[in-house]
Short mmCIF file of C-alpha atoms and ligand atoms in Angstrom, two decimals:
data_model
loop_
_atom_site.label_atom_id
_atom_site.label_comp_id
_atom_site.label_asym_id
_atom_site.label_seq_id
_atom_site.Cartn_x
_atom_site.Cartn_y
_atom_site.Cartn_z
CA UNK A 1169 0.00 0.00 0.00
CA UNK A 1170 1.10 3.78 -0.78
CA UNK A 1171 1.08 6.60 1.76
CA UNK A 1172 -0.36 9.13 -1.06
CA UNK A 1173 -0.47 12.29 -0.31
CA UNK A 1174 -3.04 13.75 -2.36
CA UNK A 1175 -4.97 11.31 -2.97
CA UNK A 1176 -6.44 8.55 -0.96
CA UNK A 1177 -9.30 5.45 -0.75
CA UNK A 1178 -11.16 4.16 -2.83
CA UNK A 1179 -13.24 4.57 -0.74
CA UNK A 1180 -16.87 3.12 -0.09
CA UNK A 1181 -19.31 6.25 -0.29
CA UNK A 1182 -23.31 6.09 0.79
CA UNK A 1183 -23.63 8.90 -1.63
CA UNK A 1184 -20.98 8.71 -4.33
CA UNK A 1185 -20.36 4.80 -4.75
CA UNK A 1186 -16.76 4.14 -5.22
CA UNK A 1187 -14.75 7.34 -4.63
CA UNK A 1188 -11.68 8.30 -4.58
CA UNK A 1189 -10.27 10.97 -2.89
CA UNK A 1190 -8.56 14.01 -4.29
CA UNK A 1191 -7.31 16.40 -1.44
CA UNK A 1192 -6.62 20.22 -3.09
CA UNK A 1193 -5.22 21.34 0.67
CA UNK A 1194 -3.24 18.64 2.12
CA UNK A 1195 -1.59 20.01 4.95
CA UNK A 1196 -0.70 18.34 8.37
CA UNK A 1197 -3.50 20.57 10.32
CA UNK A 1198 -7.04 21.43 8.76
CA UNK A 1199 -7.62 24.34 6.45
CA UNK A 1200 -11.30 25.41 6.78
CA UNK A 1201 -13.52 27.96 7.22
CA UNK A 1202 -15.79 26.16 9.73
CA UNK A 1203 -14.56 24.44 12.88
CA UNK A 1204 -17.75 22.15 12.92
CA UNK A 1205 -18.55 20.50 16.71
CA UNK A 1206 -18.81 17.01 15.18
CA UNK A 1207 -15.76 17.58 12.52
CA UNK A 1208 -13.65 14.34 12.62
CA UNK A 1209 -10.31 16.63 11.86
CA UNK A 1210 -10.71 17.64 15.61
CA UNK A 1211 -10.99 20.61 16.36
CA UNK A 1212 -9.21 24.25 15.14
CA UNK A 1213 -9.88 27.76 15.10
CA UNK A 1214 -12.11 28.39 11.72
CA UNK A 1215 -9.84 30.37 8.99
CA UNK A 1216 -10.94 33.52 7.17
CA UNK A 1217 -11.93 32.77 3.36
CA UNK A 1218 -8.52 33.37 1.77
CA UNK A 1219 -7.63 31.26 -0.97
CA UNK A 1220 -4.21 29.72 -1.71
CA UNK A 1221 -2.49 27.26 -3.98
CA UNK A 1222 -1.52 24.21 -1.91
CA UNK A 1223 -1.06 21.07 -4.12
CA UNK A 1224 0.69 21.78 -7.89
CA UNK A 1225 -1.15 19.84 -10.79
CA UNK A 1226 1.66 18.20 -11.80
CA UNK A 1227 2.28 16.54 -8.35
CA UNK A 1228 -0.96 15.55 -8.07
CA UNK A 1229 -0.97 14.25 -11.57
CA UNK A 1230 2.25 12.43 -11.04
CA UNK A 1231 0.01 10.38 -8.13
CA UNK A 1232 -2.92 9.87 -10.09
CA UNK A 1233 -0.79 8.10 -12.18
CA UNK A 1234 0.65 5.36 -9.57
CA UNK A 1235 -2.97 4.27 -9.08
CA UNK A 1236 -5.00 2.03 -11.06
CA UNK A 1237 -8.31 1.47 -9.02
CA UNK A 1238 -11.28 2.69 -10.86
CA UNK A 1239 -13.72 4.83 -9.18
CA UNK A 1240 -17.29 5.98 -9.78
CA UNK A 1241 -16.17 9.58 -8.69
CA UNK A 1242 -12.91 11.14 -8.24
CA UNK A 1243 -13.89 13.68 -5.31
CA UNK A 1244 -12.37 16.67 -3.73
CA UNK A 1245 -12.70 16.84 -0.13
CA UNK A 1246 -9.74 15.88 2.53
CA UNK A 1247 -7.96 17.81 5.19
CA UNK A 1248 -10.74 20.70 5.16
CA UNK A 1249 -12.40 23.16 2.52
CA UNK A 1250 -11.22 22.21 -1.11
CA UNK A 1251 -12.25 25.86 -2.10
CA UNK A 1252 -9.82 26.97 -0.04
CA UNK A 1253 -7.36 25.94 -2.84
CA UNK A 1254 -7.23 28.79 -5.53
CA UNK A 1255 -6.15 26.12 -8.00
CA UNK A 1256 -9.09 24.38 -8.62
CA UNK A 1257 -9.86 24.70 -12.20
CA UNK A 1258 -6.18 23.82 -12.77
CA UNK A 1259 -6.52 20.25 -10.92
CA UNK A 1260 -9.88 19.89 -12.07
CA UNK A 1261 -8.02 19.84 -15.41
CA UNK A 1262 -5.19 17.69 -14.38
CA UNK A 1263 -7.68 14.97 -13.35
CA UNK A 1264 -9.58 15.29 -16.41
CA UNK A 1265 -6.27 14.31 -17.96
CA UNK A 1266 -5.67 11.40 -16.63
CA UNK A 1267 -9.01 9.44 -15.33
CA UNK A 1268 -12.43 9.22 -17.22
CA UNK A 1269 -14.30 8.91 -14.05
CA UNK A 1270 -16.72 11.84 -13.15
CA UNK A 1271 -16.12 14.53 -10.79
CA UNK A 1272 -17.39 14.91 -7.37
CA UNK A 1273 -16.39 17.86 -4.79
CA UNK A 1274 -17.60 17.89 -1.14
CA UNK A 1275 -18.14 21.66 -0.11
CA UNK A 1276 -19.12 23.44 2.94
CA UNK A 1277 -20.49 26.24 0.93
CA UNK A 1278 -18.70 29.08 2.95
CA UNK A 1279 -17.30 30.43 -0.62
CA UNK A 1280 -20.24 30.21 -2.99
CA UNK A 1281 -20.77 34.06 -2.08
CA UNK A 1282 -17.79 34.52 -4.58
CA UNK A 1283 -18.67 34.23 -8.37
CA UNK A 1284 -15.45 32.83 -9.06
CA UNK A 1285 -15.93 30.61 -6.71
CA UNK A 1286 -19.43 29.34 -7.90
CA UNK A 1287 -17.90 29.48 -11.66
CA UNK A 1288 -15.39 26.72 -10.61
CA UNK A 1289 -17.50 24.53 -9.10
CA UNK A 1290 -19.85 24.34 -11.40
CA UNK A 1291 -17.31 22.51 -13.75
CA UNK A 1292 -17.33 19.84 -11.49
CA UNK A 1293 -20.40 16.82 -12.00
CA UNK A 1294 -21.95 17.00 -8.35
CA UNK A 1295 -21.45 19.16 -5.78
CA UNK A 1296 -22.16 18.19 -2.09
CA UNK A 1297 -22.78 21.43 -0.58
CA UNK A 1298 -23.32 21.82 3.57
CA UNK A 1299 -26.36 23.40 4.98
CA UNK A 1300 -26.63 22.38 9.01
CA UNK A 1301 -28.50 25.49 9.83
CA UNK A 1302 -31.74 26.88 9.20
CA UNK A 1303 -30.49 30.32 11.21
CA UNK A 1304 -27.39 32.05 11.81
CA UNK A 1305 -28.04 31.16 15.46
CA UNK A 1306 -27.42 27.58 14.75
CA UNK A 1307 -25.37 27.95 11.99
CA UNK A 1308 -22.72 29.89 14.58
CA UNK A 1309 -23.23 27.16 17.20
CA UNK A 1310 -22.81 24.29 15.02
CA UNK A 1311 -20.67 25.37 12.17
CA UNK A 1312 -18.54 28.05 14.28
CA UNK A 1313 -17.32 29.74 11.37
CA UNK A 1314 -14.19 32.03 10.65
CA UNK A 1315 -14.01 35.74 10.72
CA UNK A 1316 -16.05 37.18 7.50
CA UNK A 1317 -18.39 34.05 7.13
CA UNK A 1318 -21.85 35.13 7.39
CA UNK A 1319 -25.12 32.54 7.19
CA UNK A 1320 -27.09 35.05 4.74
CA UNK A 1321 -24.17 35.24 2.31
CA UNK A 1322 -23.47 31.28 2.33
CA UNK A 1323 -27.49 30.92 1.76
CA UNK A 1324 -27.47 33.36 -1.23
CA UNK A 1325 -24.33 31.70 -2.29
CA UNK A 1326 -25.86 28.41 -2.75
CA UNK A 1327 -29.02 29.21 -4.00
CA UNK A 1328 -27.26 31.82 -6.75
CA UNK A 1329 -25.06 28.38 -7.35
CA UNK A 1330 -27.95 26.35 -7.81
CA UNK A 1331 -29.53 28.76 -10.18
CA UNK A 1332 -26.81 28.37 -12.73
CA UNK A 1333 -25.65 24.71 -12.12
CA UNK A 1334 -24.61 22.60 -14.91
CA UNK A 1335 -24.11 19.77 -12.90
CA UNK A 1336 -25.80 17.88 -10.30
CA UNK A 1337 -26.06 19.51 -6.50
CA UNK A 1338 -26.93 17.71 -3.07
CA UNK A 1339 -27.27 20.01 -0.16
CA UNK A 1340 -25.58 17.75 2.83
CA UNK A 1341 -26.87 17.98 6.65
CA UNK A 1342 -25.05 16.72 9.38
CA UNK A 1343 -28.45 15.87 11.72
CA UNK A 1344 -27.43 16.41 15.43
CA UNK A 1345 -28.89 17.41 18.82
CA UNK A 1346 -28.78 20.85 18.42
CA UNK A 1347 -30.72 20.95 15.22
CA UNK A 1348 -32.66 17.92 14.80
CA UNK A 1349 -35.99 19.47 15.54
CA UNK A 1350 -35.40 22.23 12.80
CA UNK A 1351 -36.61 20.01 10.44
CA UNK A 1352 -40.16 22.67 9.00
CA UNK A 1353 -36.80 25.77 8.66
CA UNK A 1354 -34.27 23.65 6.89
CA UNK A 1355 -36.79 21.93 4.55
CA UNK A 1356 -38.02 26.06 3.78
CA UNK A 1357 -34.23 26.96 3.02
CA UNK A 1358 -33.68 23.73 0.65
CA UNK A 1359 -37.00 24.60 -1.09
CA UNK A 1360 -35.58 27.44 -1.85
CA UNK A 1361 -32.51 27.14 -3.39
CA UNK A 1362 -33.77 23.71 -4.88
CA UNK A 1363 -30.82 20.76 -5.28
CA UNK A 1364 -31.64 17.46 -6.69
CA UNK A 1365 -30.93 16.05 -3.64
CA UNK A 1366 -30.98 16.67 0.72
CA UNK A 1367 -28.62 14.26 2.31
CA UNK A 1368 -29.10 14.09 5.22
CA UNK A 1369 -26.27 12.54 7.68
CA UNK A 1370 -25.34 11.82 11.87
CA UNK A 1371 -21.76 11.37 12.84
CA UNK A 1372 -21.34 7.99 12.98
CA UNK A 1373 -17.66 7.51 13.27
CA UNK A 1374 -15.42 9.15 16.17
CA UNK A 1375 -15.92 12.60 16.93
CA UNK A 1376 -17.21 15.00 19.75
CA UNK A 1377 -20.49 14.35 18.97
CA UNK A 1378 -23.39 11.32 19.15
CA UNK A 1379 -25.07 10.58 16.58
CA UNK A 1380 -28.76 10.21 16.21
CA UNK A 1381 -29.87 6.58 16.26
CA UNK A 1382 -31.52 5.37 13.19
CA UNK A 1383 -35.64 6.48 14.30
CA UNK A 1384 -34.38 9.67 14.79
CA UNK A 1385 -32.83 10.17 11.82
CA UNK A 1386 -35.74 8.77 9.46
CA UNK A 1387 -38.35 10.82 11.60
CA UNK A 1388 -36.37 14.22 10.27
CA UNK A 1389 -35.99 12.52 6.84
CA UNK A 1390 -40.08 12.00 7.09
CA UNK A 1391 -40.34 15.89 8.62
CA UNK A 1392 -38.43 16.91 5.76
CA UNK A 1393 -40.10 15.48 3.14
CA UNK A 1394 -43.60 16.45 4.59
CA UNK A 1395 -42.93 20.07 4.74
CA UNK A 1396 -41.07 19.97 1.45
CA UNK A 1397 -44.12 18.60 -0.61
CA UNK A 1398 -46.82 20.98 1.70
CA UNK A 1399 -43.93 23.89 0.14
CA UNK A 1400 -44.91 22.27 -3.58
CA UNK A 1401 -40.92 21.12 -3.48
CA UNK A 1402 -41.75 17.36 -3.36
CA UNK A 1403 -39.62 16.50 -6.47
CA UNK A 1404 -36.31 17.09 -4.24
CA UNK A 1405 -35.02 13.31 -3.29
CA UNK A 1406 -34.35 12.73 0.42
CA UNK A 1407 -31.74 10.38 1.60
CA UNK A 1408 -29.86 9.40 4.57
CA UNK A 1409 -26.87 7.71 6.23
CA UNK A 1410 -28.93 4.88 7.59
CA UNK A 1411 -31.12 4.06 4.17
CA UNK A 1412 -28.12 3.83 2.01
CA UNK A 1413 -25.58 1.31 1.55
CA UNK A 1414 -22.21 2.09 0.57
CA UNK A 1415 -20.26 0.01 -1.62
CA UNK A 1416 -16.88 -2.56 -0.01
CA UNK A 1417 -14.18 -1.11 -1.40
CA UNK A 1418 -10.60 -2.27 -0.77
CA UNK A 1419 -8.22 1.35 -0.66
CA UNK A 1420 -5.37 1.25 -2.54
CA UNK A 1421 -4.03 4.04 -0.02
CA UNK A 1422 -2.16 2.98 3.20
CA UNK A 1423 -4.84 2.95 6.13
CA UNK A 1424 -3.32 6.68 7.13
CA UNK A 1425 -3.30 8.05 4.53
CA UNK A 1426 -7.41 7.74 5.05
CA UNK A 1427 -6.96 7.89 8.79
CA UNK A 1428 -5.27 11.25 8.19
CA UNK A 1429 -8.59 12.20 6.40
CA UNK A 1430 -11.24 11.64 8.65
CA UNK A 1431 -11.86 8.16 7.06
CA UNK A 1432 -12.17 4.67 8.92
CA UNK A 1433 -9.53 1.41 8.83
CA UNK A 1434 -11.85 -0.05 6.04
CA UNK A 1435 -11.88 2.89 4.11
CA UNK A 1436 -15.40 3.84 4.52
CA UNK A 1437 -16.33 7.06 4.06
CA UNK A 1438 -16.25 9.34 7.04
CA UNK A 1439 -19.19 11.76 8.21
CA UNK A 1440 -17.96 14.79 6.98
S1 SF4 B 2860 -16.60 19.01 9.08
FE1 SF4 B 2860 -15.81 19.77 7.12
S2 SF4 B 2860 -16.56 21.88 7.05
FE2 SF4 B 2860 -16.74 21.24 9.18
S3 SF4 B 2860 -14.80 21.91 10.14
FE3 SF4 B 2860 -14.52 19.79 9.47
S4 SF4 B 2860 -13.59 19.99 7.46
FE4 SF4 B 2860 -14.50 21.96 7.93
#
């Protein structure tokens, strides 16, 4: 097994398939915007939105090309915010290159106030964008974001992004104790911006918070989708953590590597 350092997995995704991972930040500590309570990166001070180049095409090309495992999606997630990297488009490009698999990108949305920002993602097949919140209340308590990340603007951002997407878009909620009874406000906010897709998630593996056991989690799902067809917003497909079975995948990546990433021994995909 490798100890890649850009990319890592295959692993076995409830919402992607087989996927495997493309990290655009890569650094030893997390690069993010949001310091989330039940992030499995542990836990440091949120970042301001400033973009940087971290990872050079051609180094993450030269990886891509030691591994063979197919994929259903090559996705961009990893040690934090992949917007955060201001290279995007170029590794975008470099992994259009060299795999034929589709692209997948796992977002926390703080960035889709930017244009550029919503440009670049839009390149990309499916976006997995975060939406915890229905308030910036919550959204402070639960997503504890960095200095000049505001709910309204990430709201706007996403439903602006939506809007103009070319690809497909799944808004992703991490369902805790804090904001599992917000079920009526969230399923307001994703009829308006509209994805093709909620997904909605608990932390199941190892982090500072407990998940919600499987009833729990299906009686939000059915809150959700109540309030979302009373709203005339039926269309949008629900799923969640517990209804979905992710594919066994054996990682070609050495179990750090995935370890490093928030991802279990078996290479399952984490709760990010
Ligand atoms: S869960 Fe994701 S968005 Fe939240 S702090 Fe961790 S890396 Fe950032």
């Amino acid at each position: 097994m490798n100890s890649f350092k850009y990319c890592y997995g295959p692993v076995g995704s409830w919402r992607l398939g087989v996927s495997l991972g493309i990290d655009p930040v890569s650094q030893p500590e997390k690069i993010c915007t949001f310091d989330c309570t039940y992030c499995q990166l542990g836990t440091r001070a949120a970042q301001a939105a400033r973009r940087q180049v971290y990872v050079s095409p051609a180094d993450l090309g030269a990886e891509l090309d030691l591994i063979k495992a197919p994929a259903d999606y090559l996705t961009f997630s990893g040690r934090g915010e992949p917007t955060m990297a201001s290279n995007l488009p170029e590794l975008l490009l470099e992994c259009g290159h060299r795999r034929p698999e589709k692209t997948a990108i796992i977002t926390n949305a703080s960035m889709m106030y930017s244009e550029k920002v919503r440009e670049e993602l839009a390149s990309f097949d499916f976006v997995l964008a975060k939406l915890d919140a229905p308030d910036s209340g919550l959204f402070g308590s639960i997503n504890r974001p960095g200095p000049g990340v505001y709910f309204e603007e990430v709201l706007r951002g996403l439903i602006l992004f939506s809007k103009g997407r070319r690809g497909r878009l799944a808004i992703q909620t991490m369902v805790l104790a804090a904001n599992k009874d917000q079920a009526k406000g969230l399923a307001r906010l994703y009829a308006d911006i509209g994805p093709d897709e909620v997904q909605l998630n608990t932390p199941l593996r190892p982090c500072a918070e407990r998940p919600l056991p499987r009833e729990e989690l299906e009686a939000v799902a059915a809150a959700v989708s109540a309030e979302l067809s009373r709203l005339g917003a039926g269309a949008i497909r629900i799923i969640n953590v517990y209804g979905e079975k992710a594919p066994e995948v054996e990682p070609v990546s050495a179990p750090d590597t995935l370890l490093r990433r928030g991802k279990t021994r078996g290479g399952k995909e984490g709760g990010k």
